[in-house]
PDB file of C-alpha atoms in Angstrom:
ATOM      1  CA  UNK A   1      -6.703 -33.412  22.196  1.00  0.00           C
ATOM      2  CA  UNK A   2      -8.458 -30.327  24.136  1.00  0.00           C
ATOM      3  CA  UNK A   3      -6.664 -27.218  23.800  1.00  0.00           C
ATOM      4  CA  UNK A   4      -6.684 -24.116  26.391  1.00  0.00           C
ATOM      5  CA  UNK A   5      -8.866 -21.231  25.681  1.00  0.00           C
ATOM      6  CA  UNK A   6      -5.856 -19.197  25.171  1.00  0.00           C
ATOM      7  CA  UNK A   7      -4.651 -21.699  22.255  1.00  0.00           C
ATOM      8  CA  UNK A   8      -8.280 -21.667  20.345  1.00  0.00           C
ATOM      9  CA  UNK A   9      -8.480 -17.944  20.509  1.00  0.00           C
ATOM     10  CA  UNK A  10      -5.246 -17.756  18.746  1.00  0.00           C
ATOM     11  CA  UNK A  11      -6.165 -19.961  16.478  1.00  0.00           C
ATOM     12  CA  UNK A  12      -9.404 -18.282  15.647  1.00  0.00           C
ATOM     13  CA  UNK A  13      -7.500 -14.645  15.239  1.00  0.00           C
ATOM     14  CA  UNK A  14      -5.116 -16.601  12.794  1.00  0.00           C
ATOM     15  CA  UNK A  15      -8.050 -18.161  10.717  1.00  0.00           C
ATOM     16  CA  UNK A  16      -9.632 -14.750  10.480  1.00  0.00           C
ATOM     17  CA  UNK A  17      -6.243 -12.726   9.271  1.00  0.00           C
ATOM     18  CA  UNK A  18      -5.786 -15.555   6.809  1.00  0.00           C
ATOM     19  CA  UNK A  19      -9.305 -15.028   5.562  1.00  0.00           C
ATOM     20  CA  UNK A  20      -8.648 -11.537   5.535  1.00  0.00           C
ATOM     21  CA  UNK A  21      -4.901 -12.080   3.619  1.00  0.00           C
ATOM     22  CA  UNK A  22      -6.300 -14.870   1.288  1.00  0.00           C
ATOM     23  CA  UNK A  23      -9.300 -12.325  -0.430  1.00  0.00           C
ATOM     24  CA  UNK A  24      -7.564  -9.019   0.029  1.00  0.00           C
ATOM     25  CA  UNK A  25      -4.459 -11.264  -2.023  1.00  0.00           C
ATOM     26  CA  UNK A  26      -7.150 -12.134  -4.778  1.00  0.00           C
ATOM     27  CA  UNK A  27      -8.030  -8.611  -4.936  1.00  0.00           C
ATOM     28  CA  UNK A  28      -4.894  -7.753  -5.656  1.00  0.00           C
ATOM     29  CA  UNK A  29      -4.171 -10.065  -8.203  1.00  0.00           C
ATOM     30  CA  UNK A  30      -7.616  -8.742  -9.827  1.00  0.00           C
ATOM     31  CA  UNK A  31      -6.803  -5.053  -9.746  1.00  0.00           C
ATOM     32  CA  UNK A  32      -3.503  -5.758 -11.608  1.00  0.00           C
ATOM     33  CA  UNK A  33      -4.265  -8.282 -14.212  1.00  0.00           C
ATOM     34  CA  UNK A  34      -7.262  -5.774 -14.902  1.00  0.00           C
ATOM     35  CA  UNK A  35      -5.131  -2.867 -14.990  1.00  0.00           C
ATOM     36  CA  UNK A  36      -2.805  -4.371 -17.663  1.00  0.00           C
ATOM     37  CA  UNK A  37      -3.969  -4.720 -20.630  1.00  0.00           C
ATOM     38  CA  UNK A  38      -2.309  -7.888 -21.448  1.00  0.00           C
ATOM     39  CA  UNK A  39      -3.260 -10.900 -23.715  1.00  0.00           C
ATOM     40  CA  UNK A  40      -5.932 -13.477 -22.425  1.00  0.00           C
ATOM     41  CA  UNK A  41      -3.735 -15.938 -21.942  1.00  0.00           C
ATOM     42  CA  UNK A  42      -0.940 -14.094 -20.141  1.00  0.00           C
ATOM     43  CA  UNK A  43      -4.098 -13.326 -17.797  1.00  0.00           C
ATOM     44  CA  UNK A  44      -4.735 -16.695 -17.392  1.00  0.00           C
ATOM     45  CA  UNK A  45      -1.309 -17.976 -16.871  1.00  0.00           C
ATOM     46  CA  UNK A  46      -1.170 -15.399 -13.646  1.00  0.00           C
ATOM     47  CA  UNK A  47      -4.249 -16.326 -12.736  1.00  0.00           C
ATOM     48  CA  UNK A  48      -2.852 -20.270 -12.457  1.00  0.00           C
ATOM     49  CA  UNK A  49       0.358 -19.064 -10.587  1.00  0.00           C
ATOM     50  CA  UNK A  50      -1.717 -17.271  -8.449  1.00  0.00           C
ATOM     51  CA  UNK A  51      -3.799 -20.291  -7.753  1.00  0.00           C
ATOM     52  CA  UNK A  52      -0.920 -22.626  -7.227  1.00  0.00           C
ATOM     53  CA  UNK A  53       1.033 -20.138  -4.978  1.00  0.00           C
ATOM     54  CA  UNK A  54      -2.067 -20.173  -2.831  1.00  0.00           C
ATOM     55  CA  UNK A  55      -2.306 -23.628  -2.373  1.00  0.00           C
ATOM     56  CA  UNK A  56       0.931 -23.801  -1.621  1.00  0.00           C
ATOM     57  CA  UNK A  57       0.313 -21.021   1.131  1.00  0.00           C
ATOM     58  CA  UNK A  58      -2.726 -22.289   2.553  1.00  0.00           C
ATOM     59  CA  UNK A  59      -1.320 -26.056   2.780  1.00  0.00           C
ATOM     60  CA  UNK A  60       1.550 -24.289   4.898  1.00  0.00           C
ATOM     61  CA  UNK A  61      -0.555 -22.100   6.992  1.00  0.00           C
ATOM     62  CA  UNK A  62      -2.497 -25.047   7.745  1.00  0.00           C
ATOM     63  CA  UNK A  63       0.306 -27.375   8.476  1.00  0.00           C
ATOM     64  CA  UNK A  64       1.768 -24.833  10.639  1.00  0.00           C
ATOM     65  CA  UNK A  65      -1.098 -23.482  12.763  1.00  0.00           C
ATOM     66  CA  UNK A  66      -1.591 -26.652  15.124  1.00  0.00           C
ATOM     67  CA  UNK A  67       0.682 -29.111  13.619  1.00  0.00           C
ATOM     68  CA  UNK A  68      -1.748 -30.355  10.967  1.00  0.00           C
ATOM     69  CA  UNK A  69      -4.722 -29.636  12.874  1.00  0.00           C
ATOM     70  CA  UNK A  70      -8.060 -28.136  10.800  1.00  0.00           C
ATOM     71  CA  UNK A  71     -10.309 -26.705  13.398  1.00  0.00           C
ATOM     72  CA  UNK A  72     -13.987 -28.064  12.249  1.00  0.00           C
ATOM     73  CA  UNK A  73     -14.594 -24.574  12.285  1.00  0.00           C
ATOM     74  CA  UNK A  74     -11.710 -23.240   9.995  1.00  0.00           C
ATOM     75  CA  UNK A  75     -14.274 -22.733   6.402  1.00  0.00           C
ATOM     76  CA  UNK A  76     -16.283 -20.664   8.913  1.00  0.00           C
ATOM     77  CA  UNK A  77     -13.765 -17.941  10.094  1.00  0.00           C
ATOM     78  CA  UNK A  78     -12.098 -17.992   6.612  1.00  0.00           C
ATOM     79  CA  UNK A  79     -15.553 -16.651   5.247  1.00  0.00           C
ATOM     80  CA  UNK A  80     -16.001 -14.707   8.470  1.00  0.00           C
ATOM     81  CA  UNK A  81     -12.545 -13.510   7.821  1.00  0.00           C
ATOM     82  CA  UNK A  82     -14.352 -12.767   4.222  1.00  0.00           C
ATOM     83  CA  UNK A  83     -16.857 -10.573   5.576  1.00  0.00           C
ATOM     84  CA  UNK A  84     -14.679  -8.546   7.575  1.00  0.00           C
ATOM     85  CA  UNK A  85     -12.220  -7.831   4.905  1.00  0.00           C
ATOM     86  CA  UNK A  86     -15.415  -7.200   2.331  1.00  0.00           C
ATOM     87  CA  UNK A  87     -17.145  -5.018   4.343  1.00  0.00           C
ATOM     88  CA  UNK A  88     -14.664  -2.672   6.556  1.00  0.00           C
ATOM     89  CA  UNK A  89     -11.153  -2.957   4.642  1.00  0.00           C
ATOM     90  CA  UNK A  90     -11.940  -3.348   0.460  1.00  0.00           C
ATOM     91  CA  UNK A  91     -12.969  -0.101  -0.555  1.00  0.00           C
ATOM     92  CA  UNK A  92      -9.610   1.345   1.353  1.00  0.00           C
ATOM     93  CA  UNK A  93      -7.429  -1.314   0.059  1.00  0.00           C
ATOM     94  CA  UNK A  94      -8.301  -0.235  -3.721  1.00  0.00           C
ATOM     95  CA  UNK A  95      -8.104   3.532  -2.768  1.00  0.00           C
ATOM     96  CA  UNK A  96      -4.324   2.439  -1.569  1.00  0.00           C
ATOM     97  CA  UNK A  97      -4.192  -0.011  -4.155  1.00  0.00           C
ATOM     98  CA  UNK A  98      -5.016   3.301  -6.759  1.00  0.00           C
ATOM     99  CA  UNK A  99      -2.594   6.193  -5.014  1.00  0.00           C
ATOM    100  CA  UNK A 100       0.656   3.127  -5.193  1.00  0.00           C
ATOM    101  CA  UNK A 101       0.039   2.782  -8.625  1.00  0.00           C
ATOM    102  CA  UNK A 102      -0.045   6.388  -9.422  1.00  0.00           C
ATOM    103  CA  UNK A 103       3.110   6.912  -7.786  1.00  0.00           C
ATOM    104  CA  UNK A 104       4.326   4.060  -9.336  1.00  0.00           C
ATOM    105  CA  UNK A 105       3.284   5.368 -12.950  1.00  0.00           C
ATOM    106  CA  UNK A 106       5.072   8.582 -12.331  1.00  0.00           C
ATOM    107  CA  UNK A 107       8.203   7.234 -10.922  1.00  0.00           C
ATOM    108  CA  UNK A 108       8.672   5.095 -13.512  1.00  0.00           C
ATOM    109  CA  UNK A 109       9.414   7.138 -16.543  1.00  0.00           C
ATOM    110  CA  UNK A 110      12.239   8.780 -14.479  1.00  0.00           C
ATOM    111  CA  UNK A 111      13.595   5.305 -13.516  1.00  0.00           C
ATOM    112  CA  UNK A 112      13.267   3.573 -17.069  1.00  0.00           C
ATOM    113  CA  UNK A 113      16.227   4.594 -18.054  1.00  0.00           C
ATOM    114  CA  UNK A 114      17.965   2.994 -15.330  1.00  0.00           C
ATOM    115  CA  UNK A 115      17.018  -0.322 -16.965  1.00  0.00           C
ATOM    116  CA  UNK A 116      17.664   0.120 -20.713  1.00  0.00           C
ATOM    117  CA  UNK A 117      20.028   2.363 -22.554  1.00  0.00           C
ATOM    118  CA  UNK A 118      18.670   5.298 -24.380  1.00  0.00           C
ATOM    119  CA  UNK A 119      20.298   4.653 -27.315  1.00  0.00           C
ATOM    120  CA  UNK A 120      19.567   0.913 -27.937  1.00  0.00           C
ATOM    121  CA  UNK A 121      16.009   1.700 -26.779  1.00  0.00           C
ATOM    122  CA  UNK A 122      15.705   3.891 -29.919  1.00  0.00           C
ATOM    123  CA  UNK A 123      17.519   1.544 -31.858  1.00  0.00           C
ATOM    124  CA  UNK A 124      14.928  -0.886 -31.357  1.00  0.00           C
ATOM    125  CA  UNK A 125      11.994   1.668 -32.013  1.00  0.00           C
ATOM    126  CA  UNK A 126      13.702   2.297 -35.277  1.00  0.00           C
ATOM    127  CA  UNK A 127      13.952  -1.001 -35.657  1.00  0.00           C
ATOM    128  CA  UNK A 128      10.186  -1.947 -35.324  1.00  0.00           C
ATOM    129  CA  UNK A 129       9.346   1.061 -37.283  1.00  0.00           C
ATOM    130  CA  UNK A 130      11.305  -0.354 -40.136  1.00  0.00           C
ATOM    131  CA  UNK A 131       9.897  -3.647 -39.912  1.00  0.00           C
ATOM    132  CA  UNK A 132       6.744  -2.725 -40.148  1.00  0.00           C
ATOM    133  CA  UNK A 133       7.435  -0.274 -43.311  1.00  0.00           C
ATOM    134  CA  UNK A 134       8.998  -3.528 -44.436  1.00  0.00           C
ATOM    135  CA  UNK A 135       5.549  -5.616 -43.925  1.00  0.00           C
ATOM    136  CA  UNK A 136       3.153  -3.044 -45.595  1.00  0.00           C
ATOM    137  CA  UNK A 137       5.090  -2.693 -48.261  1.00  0.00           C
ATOM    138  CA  UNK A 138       5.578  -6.559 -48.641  1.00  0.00           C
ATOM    139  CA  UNK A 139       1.430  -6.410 -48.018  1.00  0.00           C
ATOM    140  CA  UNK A 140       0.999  -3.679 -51.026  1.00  0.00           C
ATOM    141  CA  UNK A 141       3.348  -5.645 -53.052  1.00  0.00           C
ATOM    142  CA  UNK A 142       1.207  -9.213 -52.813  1.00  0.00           C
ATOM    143  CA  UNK A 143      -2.638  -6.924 -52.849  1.00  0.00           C
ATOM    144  CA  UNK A 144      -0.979  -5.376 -56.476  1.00  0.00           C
ATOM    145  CA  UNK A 145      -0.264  -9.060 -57.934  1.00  0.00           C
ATOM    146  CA  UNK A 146      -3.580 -10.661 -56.668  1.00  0.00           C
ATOM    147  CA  UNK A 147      -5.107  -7.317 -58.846  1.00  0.00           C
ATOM    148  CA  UNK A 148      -3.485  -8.288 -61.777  1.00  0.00           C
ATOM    149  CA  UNK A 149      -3.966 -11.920 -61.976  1.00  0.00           C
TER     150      UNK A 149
END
């Protein structure tokens, strides 16, 4: 099936912005599981949703740009697509990427509340603080009859 000029430059512009969406969408996901200092494998549990969504997302791009048609050329404008987004758009994309989360670290505190109440909040830190007393104690108790024995 030949398609018009018109139709395969469309298609090339939408293989390139998907290129473009696919790595600047990886960066993303980089910058915040970095950023977080979380446990390995919460990092790695992201990492496979991540993964999976974009499967999911490239399966439907590709389903929808020409009813199931892959271009022979598609692998080529994704890493074109790459290129572009490496070389003219990264470096701005973190600077953004660095300025939302400040924002976002300042407005948070003033929004917290919002979420939990105050007074359970402290509550629980009394809580925690109490369970730990409870566990060093419970730890000085057990050193003190090892000593002895």
């Amino acid at each position: 099936m030949i398609k018009t000029l018109d139709v395969e430059l469309k298609i090339l512009v939408y293989i390139l912005s998907f290129g473009i969406y696919y790595f600047a969408a990886s960066d993303l996901l980089i910058y915040i599981v970095d950023r977080n200092k979380k446990k390995k494998i919460v990092k790695i549990l992201f990492e496979i949703i991540y993964l999976i969504s974009q499967v999911y997302i490239t399966f439907n791009f590709c389903y929808n740009l020409d009813n199931g048609y892959i271009p022979i050329y598609f692998m080529i404008f994704i890493i074109i697509g790459f290129m572009l987004y490496y070389l003219f758009m990264r470096n701005y994309f973190i600077k953004c990427l660095d300025f939302v989360f400040k924002i976002y670290d300042k407005i948070t505190p003033k929004f917290i509340h919002l979420l939990y109440s105050v007074t359970l909040f402290k509550k629980k830190i009394k809580w925690s603080k109490l369970r730990g007393k409870l566990k060093r104690k419970k730890n000085i108790n057990s050193m003190s009859q090892n000593t002895w024995l």
